[in-house]
Coordinates of N, CA and C and ligand atoms in Angstrom, one line a residue:
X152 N 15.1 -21.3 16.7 CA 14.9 -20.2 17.7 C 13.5 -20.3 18.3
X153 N 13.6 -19.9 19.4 CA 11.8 -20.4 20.3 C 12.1 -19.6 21.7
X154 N 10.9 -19.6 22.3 CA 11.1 -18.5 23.4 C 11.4 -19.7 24.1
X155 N 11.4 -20.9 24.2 CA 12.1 -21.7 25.2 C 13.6 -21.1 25.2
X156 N 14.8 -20.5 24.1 CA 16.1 -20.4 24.0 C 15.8 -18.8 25.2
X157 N 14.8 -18.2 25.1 CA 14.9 -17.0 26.3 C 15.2 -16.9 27.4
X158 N 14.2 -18.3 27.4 CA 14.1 -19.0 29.1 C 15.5 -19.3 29.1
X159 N 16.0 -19.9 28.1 CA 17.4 -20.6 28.2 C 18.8 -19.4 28.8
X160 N 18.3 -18.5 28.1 CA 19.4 -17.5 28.0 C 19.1 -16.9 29.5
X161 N 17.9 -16.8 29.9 CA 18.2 -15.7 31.6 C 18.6 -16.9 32.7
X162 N 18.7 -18.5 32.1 CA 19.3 -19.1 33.1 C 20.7 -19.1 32.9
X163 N 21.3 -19.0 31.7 CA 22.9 -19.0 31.8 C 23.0 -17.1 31.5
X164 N 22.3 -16.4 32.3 CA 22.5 -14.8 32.5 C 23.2 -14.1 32.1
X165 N 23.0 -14.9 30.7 CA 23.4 -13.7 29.2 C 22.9 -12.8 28.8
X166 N 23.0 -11.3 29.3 CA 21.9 -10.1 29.5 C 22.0 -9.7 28.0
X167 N 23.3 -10.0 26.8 CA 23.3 -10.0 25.3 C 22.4 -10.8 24.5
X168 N 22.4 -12.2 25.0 CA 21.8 -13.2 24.2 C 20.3 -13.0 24.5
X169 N 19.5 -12.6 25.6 CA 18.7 -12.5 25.8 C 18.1 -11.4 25.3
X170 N 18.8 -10.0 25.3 CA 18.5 -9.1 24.5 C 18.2 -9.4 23.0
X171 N 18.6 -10.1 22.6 CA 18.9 -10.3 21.2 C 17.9 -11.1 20.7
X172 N 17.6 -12.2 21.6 CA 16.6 -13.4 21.3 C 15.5 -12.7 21.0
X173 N 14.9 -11.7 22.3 CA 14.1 -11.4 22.4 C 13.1 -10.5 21.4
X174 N 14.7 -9.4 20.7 CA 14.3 -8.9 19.3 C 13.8 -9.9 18.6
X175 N 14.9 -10.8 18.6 CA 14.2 -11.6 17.1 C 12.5 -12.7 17.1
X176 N 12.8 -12.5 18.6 CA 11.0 -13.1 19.0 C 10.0 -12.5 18.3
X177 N 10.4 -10.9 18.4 CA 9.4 -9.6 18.2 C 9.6 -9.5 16.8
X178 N 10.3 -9.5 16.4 CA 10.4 -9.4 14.3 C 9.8 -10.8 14.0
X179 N 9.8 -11.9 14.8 CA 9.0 -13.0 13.7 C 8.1 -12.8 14.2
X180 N 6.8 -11.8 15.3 CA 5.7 -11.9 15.1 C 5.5 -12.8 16.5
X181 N 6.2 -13.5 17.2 CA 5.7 -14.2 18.4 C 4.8 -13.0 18.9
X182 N 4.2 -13.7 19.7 CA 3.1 -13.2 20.9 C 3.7 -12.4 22.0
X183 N 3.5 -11.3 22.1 CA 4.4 -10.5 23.2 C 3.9 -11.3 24.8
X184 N 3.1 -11.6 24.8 CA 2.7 -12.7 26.1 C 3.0 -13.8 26.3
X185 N 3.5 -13.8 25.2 CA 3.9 -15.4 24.9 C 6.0 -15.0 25.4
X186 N 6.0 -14.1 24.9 CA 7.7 -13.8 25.4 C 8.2 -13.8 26.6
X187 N 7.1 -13.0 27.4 CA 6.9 -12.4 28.5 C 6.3 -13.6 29.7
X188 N 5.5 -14.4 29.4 CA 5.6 -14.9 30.5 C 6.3 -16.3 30.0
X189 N 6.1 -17.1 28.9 CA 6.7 -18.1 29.1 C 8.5 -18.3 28.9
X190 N 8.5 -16.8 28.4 CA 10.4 -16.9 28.2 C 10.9 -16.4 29.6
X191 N 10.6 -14.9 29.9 CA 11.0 -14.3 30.8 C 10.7 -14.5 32.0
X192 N 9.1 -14.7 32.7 CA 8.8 -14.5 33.8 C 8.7 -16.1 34.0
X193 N 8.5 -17.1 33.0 CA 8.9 -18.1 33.6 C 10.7 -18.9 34.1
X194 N 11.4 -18.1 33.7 CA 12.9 -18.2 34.0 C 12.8 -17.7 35.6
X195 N 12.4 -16.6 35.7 CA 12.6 -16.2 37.2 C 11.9 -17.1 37.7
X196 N 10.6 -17.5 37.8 CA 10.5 -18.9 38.6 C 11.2 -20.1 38.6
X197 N 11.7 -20.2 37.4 CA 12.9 -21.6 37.7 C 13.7 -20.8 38.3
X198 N 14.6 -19.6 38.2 CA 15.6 -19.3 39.6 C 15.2 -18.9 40.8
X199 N 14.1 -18.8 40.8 CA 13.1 -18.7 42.2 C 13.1 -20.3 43.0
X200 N 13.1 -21.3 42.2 CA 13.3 -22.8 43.0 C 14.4 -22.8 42.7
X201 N 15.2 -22.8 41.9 CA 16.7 -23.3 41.9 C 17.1 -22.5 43.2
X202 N 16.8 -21.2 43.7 CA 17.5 -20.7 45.0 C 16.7 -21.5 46.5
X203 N 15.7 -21.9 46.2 CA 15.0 -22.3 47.4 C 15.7 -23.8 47.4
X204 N 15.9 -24.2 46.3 CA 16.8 -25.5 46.5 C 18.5 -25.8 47.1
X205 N 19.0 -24.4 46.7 CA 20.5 -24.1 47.1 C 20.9 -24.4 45.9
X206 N 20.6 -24.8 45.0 CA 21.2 -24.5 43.6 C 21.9 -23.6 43.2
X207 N 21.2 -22.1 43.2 CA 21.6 -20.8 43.1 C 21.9 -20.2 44.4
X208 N 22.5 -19.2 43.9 CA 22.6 -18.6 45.2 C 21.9 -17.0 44.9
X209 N 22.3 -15.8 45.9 CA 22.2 -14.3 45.3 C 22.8 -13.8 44.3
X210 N 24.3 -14.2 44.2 CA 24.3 -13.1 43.0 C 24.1 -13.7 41.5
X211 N 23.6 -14.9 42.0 CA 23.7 -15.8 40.8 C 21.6 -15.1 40.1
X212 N 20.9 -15.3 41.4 CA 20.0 -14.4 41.5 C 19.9 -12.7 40.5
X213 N 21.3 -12.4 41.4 CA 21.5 -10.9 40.6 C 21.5 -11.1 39.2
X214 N 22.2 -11.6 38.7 CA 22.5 -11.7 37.2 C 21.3 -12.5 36.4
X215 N 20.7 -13.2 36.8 CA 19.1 -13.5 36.6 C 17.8 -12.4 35.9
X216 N 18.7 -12.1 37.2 CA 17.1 -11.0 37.2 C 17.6 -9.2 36.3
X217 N 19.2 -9.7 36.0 CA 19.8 -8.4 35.0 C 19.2 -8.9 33.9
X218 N 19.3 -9.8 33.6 CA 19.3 -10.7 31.8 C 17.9 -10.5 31.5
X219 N 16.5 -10.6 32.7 CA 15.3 -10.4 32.5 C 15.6 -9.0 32.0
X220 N 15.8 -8.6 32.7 CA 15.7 -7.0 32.5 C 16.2 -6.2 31.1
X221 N 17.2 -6.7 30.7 CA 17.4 -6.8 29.3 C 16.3 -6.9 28.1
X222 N 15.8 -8.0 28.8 CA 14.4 -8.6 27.8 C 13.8 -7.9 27.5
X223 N 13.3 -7.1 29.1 CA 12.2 -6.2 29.6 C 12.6 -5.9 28.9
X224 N 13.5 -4.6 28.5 CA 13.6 -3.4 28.6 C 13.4 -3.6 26.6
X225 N 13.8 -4.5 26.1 CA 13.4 -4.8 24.4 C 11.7 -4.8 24.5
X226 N 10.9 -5.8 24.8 CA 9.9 -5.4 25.4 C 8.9 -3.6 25.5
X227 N 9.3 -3.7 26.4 CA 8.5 -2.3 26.8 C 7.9 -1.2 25.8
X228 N 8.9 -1.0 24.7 CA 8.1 0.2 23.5 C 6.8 -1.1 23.1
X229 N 6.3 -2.5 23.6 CA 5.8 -3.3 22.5 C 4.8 -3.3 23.5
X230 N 4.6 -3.0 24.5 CA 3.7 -3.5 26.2 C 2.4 -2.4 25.8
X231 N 3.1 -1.6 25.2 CA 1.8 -0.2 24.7 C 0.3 -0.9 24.5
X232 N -0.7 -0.2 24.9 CA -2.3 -1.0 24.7 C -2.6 0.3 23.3
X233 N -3.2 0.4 22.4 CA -3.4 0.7 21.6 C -4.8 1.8 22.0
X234 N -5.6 1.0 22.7 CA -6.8 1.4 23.2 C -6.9 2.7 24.1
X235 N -7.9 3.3 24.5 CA -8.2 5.3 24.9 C -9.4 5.2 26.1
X236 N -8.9 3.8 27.2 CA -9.5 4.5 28.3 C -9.3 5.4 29.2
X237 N -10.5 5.7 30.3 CA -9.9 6.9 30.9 C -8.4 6.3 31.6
X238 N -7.4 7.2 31.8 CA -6.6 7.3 32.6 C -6.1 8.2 33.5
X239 N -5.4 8.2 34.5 CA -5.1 8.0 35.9 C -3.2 8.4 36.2
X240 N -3.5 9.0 37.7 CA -2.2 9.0 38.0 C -1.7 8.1 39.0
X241 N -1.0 7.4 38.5 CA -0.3 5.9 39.6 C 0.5 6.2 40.4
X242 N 0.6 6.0 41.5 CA 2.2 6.1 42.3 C 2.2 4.5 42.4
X243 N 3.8 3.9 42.0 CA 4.0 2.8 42.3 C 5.1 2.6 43.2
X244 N 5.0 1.9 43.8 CA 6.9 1.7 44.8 C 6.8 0.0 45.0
X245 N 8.1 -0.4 46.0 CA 8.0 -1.7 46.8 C 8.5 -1.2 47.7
X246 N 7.7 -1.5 48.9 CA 8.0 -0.9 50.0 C 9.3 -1.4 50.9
X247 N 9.1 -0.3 51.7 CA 9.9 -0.3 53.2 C 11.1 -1.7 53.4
X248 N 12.1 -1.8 53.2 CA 13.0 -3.0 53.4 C 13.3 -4.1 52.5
X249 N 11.9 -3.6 51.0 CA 12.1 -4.5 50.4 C 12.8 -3.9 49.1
X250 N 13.7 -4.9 48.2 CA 14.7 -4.1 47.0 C 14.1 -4.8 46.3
X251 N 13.3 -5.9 45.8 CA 12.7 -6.7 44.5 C 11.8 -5.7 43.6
X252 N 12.6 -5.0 42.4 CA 11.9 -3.9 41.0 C 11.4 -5.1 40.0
X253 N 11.7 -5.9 39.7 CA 11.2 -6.5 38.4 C 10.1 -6.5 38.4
X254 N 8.7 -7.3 39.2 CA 7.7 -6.9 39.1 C 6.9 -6.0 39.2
X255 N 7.1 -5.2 39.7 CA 7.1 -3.7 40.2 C 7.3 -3.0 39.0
X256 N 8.5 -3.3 38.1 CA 8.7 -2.5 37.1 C 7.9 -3.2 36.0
X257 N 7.8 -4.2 36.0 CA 7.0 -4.9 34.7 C 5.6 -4.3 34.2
X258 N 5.1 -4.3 36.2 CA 3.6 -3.7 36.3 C 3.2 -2.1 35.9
X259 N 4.5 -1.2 35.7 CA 4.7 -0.1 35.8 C 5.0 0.2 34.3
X260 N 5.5 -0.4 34.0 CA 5.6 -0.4 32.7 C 4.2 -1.0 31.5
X261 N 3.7 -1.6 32.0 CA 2.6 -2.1 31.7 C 1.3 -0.9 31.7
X262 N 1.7 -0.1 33.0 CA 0.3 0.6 33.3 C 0.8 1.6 32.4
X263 N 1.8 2.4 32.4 CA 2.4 3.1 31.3 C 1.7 2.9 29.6
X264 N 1.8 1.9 29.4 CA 1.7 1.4 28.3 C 0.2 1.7 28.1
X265 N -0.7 1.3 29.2 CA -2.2 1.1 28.8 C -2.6 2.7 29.0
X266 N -1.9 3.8 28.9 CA -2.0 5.1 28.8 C -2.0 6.3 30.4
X267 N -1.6 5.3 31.8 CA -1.4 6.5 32.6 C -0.2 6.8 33.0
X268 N -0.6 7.8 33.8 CA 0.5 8.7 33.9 C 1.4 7.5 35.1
X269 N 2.4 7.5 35.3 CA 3.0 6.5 36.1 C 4.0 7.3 36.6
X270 N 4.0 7.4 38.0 CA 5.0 7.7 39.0 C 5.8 6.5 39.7
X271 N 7.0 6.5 39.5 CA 7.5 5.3 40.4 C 8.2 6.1 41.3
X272 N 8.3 5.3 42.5 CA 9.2 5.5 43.5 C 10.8 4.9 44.2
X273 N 10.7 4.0 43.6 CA 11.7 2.9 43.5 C 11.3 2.0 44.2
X274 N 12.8 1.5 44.9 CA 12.6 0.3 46.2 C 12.6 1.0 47.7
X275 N 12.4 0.1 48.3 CA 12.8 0.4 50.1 C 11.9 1.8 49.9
X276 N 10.7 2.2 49.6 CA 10.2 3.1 49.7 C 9.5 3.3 51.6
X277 N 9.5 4.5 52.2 CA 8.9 4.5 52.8 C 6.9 5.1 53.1
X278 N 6.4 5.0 54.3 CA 5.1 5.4 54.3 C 4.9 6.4 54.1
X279 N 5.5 7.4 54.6 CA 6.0 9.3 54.7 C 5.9 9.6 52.9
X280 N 6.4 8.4 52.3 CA 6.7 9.1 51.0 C 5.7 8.5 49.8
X281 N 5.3 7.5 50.1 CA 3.7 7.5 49.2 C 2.9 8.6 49.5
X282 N 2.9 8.5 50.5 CA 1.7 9.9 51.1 C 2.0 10.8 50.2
X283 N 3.2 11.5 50.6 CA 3.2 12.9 50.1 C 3.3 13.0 48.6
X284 N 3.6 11.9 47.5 CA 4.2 11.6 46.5 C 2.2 11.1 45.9
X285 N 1.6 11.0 46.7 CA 0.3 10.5 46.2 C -0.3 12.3 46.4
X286 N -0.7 12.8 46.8 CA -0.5 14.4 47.6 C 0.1 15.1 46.8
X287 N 1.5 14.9 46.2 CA 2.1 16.3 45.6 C 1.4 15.5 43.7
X288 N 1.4 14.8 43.2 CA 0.5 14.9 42.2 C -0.5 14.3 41.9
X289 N -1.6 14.4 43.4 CA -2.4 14.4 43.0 C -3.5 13.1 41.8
X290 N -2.8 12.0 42.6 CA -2.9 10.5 41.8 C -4.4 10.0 42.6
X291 N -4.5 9.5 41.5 CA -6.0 8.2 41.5 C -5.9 7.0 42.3
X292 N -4.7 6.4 42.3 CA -4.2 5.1 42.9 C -2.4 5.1 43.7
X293 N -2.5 3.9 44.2 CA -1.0 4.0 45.1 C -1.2 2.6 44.9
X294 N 0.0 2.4 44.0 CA 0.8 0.7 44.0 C 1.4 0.0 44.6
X295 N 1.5 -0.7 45.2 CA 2.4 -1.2 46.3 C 3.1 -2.4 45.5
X296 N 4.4 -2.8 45.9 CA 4.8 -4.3 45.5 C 5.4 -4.6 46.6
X297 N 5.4 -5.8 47.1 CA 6.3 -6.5 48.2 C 6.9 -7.9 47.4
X298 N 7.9 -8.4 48.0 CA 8.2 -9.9 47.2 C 9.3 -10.5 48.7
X299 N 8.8 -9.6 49.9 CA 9.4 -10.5 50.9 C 8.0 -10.6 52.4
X300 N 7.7 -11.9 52.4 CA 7.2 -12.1 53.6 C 7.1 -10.9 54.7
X301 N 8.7 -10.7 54.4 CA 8.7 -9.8 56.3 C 8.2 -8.7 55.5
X302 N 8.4 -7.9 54.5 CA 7.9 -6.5 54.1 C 6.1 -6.3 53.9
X303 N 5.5 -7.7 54.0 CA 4.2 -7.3 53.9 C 3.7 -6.5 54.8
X304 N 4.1 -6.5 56.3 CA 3.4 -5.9 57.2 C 3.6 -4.3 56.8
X305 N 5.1 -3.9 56.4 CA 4.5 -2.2 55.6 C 3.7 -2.0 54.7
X306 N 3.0 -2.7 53.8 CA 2.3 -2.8 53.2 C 0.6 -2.4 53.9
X307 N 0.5 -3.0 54.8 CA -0.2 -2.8 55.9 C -0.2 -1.0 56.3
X308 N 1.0 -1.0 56.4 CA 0.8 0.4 57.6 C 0.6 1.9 56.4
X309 N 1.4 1.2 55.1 CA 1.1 2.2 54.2 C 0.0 2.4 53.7
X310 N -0.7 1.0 54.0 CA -2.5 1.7 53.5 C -3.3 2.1 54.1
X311 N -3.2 2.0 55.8 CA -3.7 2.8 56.3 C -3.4 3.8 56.8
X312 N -1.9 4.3 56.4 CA -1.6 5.5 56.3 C -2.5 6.4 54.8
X313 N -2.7 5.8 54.5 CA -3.1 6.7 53.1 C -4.8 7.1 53.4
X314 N -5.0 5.7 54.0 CA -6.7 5.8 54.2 C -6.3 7.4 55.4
X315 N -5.7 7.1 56.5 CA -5.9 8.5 56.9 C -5.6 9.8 56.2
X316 N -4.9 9.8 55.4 CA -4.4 11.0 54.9 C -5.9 11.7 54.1
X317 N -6.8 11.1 54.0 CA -8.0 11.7 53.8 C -8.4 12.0 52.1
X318 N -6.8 11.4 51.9 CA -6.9 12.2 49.8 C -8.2 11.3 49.3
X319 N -8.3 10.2 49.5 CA -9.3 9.6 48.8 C -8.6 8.3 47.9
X320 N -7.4 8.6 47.9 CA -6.5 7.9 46.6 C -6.7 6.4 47.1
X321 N -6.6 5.0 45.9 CA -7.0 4.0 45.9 C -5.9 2.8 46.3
X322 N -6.1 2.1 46.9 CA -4.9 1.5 46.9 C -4.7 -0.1 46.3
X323 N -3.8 -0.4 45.6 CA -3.8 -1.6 45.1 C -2.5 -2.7 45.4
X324 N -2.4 -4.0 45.5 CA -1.2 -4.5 46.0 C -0.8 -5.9 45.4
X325 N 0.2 -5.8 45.2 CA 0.9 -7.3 44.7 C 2.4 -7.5 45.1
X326 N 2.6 -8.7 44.0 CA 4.2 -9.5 44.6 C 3.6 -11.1 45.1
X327 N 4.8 -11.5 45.2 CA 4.5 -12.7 44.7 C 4.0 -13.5 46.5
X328 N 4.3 -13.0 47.5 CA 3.7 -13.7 48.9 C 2.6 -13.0 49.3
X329 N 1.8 -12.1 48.2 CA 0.5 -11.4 49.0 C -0.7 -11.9 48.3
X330 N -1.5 -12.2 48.9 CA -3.1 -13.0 48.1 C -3.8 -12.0 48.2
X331 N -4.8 -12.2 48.1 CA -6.5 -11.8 47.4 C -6.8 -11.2 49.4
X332 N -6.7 -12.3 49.4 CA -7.4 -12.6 51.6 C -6.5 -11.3 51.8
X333 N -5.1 -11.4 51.8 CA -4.1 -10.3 52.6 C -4.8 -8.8 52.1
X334 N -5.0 -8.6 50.7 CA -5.6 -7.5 50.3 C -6.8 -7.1 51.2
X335 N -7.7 -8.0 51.3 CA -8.9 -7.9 52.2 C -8.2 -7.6 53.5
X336 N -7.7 -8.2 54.2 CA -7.5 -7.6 55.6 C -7.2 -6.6 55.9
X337 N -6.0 -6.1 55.2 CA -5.3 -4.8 55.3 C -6.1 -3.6 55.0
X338 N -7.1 -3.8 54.2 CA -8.4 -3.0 53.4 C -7.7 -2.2 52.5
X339 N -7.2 -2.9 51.2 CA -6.5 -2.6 50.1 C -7.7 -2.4 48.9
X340 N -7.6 -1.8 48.4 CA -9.0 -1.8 47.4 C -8.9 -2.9 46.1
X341 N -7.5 -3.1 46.0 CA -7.4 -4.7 45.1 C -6.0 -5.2 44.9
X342 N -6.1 -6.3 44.3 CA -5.0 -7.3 44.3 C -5.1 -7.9 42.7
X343 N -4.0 -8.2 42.3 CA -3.7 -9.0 41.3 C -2.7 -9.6 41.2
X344 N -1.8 -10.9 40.7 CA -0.9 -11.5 40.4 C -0.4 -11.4 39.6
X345 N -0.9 -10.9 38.4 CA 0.2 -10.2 36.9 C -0.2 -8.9 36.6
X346 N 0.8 -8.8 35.4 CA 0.8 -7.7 35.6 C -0.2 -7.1 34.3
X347 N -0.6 -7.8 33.7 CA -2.1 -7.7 32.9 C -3.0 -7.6 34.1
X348 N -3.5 -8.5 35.1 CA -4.6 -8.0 35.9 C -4.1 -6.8 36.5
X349 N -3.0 -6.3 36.7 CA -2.9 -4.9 37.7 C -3.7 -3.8 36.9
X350 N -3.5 -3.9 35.6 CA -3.7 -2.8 34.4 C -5.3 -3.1 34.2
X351 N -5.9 -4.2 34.4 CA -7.2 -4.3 34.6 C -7.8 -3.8 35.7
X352 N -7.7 -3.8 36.8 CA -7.4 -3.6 38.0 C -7.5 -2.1 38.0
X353 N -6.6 -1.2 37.7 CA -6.7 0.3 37.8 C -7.6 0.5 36.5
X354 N -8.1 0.0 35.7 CA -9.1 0.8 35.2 C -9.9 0.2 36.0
X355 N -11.1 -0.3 36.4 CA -11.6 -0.6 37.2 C -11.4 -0.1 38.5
X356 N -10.2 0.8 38.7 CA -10.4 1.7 40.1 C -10.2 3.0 39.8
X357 N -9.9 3.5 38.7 CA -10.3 4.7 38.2 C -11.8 4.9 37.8
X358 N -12.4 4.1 37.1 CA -13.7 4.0 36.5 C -15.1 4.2 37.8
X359 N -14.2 3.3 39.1 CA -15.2 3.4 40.0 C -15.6 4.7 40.8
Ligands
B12_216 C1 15.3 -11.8 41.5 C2 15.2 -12.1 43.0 C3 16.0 -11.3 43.8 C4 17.0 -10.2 43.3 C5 16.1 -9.0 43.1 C6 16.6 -8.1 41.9 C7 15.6 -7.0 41.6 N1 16.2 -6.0 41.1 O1 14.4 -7.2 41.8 C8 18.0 -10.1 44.5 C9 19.2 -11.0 44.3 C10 18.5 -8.7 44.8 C11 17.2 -10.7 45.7 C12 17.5 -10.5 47.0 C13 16.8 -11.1 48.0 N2 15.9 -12.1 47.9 CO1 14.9 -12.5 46.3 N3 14.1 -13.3 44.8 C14 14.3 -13.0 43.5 C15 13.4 -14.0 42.7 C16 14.3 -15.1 42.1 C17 12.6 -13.5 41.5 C18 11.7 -12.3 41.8 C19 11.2 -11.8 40.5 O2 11.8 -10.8 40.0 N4 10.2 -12.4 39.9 C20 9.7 -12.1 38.5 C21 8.7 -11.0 38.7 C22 8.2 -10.6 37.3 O3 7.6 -11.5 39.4 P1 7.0 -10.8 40.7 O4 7.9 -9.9 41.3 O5 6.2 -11.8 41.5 O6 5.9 -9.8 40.0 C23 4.7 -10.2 39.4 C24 3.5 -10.4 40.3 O7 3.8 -10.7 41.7 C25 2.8 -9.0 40.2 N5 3.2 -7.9 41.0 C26 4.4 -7.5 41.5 N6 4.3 -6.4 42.1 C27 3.1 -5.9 42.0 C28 2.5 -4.8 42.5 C29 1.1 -4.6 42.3 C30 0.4 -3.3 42.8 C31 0.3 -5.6 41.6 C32 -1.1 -5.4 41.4 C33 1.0 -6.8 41.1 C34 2.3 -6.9 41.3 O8 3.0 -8.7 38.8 C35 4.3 -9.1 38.4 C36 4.3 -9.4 37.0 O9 3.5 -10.6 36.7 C37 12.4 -14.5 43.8 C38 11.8 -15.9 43.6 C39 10.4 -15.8 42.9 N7 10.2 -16.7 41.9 O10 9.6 -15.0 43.2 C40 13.3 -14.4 45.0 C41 12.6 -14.2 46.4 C42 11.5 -13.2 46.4 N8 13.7 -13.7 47.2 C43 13.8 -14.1 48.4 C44 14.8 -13.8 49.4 C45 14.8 -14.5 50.7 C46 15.7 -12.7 49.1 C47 16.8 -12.2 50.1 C48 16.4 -12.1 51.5 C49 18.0 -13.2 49.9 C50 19.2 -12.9 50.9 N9 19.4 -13.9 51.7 O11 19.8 -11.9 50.8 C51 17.2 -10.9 49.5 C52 16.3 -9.7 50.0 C53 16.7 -8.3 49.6 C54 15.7 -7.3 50.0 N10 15.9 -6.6 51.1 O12 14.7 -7.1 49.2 C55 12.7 -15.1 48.7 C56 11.6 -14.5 49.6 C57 11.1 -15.5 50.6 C58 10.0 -14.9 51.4 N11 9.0 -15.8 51.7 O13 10.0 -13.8 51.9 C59 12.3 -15.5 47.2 C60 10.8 -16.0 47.1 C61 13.2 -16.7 46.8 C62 13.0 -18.0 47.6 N12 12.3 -19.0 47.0 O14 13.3 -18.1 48.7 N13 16.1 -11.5 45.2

């Protein structure tokens, strides 16, 4: 047994065996980072090339990213940070056109974990509703996820909708086609690529 059989199991999208591995990862003591990225989050990148190759297709995709989610979801009571800094109220979503939750939820579950309060909004969120969803409680930060090219540009229009809304709230952004640069242009207050830097990241924007 080894987190390679994890990786193994979300390529043949056994949402049971993966469940199951995953326990037994966590009773012998493996490294919850060690599960997480090199079992689970490295499987979605092999079916992230296997589809750009035509190997896979979408629903083959679908059941991929169910079997992660399984993992996750073993996972999550273990994502907890132990530690009592200040914390914060998050709005997280993936915006406007785009339906990609796994990172989104991983990062969400993560900030959860390291003690704030976490509002999600789902997918295909629009601008109208970060605003008011940042607004009706009154949050520290607004998370954005995108994981399609074409959805970056709402990403865009939602942070400068927020900048006008006047609240003050912070805005942060990821997914797998947005960089450091794109953060800058847009004038996002930060960027990360995992989902350990996001949770670094909002303490660091609460703190400031
Ligand atoms: C699973 C998947 C799907 C699933 C989504 C299921 C779900 N519930 O999420 C399904 C099958 C539905 C799907 C559909 C589509 N997909 Co898709 N999908 C993927 C895939 C294989 C994995 C994505 C994933 O979950 N990765 C694992 C997670 C953990 O990683 P992540 O999301 O990047 O998140 C991490 C970081 O980015 C960061 N992060 C994420 N969000 C945030 C937010 C903040 C604030 C911060 C700080 C950090 C952060 O932290 C996370 C944890 O480390 C990717 C390929 C890939 N490797 O990225 C393609 C991919 C994203 N999909 C793609 C495409 C084209 C599509 C479709 C258009 C396909 C189609 N023809 O229908 C549709 C679009 C649907 C839509 N409107 O959104 C392309 C996008 C290409 C592009 N340049 O835009 C990709 C890259 C595949 C490819 N190689 O071509 N997809």
């Amino acid at each position: 047994m080894a987190v390679k059989d994890i990786f193994q199991a979300v390529l043949e999208f056994d949402e049971a065996k993966v469940s199951e591995l995953t326990r037994k990862e966590l009773d012998a003591g493996t490294n919850i980072q060690s599960i997480l990225n090199d079992g689970l989050i490295n499987a979605m990148d092999e079916v992230g090339k296997q589809f750009s190759e035509g190997v896979l297709f979408v629903p083959e995709m679908l059941m991929a990213a169910q079997a992660m989610k399984a993992g996750l979801g073993v996972l999550k009571p273990h994502l907890a940070d132990t530690d009592n800094k200040p914390k914060g109220t998050i709005i997280i979503g993936t915006v406007k056109g785009d339906l990609h939750d796994i990172g989104k939820n991983l990062v969400g579950m993560m900030m959860e974990g390291a003690g704030f309060n976490v509002v999600d909004l789902g997918v295909d969120v629009d601008t109208e509703k970060f605003v008011q969803a940042a607004k009706d409680n009154d949050a520290q930060i607004v998370a954005l996820s995108a994981l399609l090219t074409t959805t970056m540009p709402a990403m865009e229009a939602t942070v400068a909708s927020l900048k006008e809304s006047g609240s003050g709230v912070k805005t942060m952004i990821g997914g797998a086609p947005v960089t450091e640069a794109f953060a800058t242009k847009i004038g996002s207050d930060g960027y990360s690529d995992d989902a350990p830097g996001a949770v670094e990241l909002a303490r660091k924007l609460v703190a400031a």
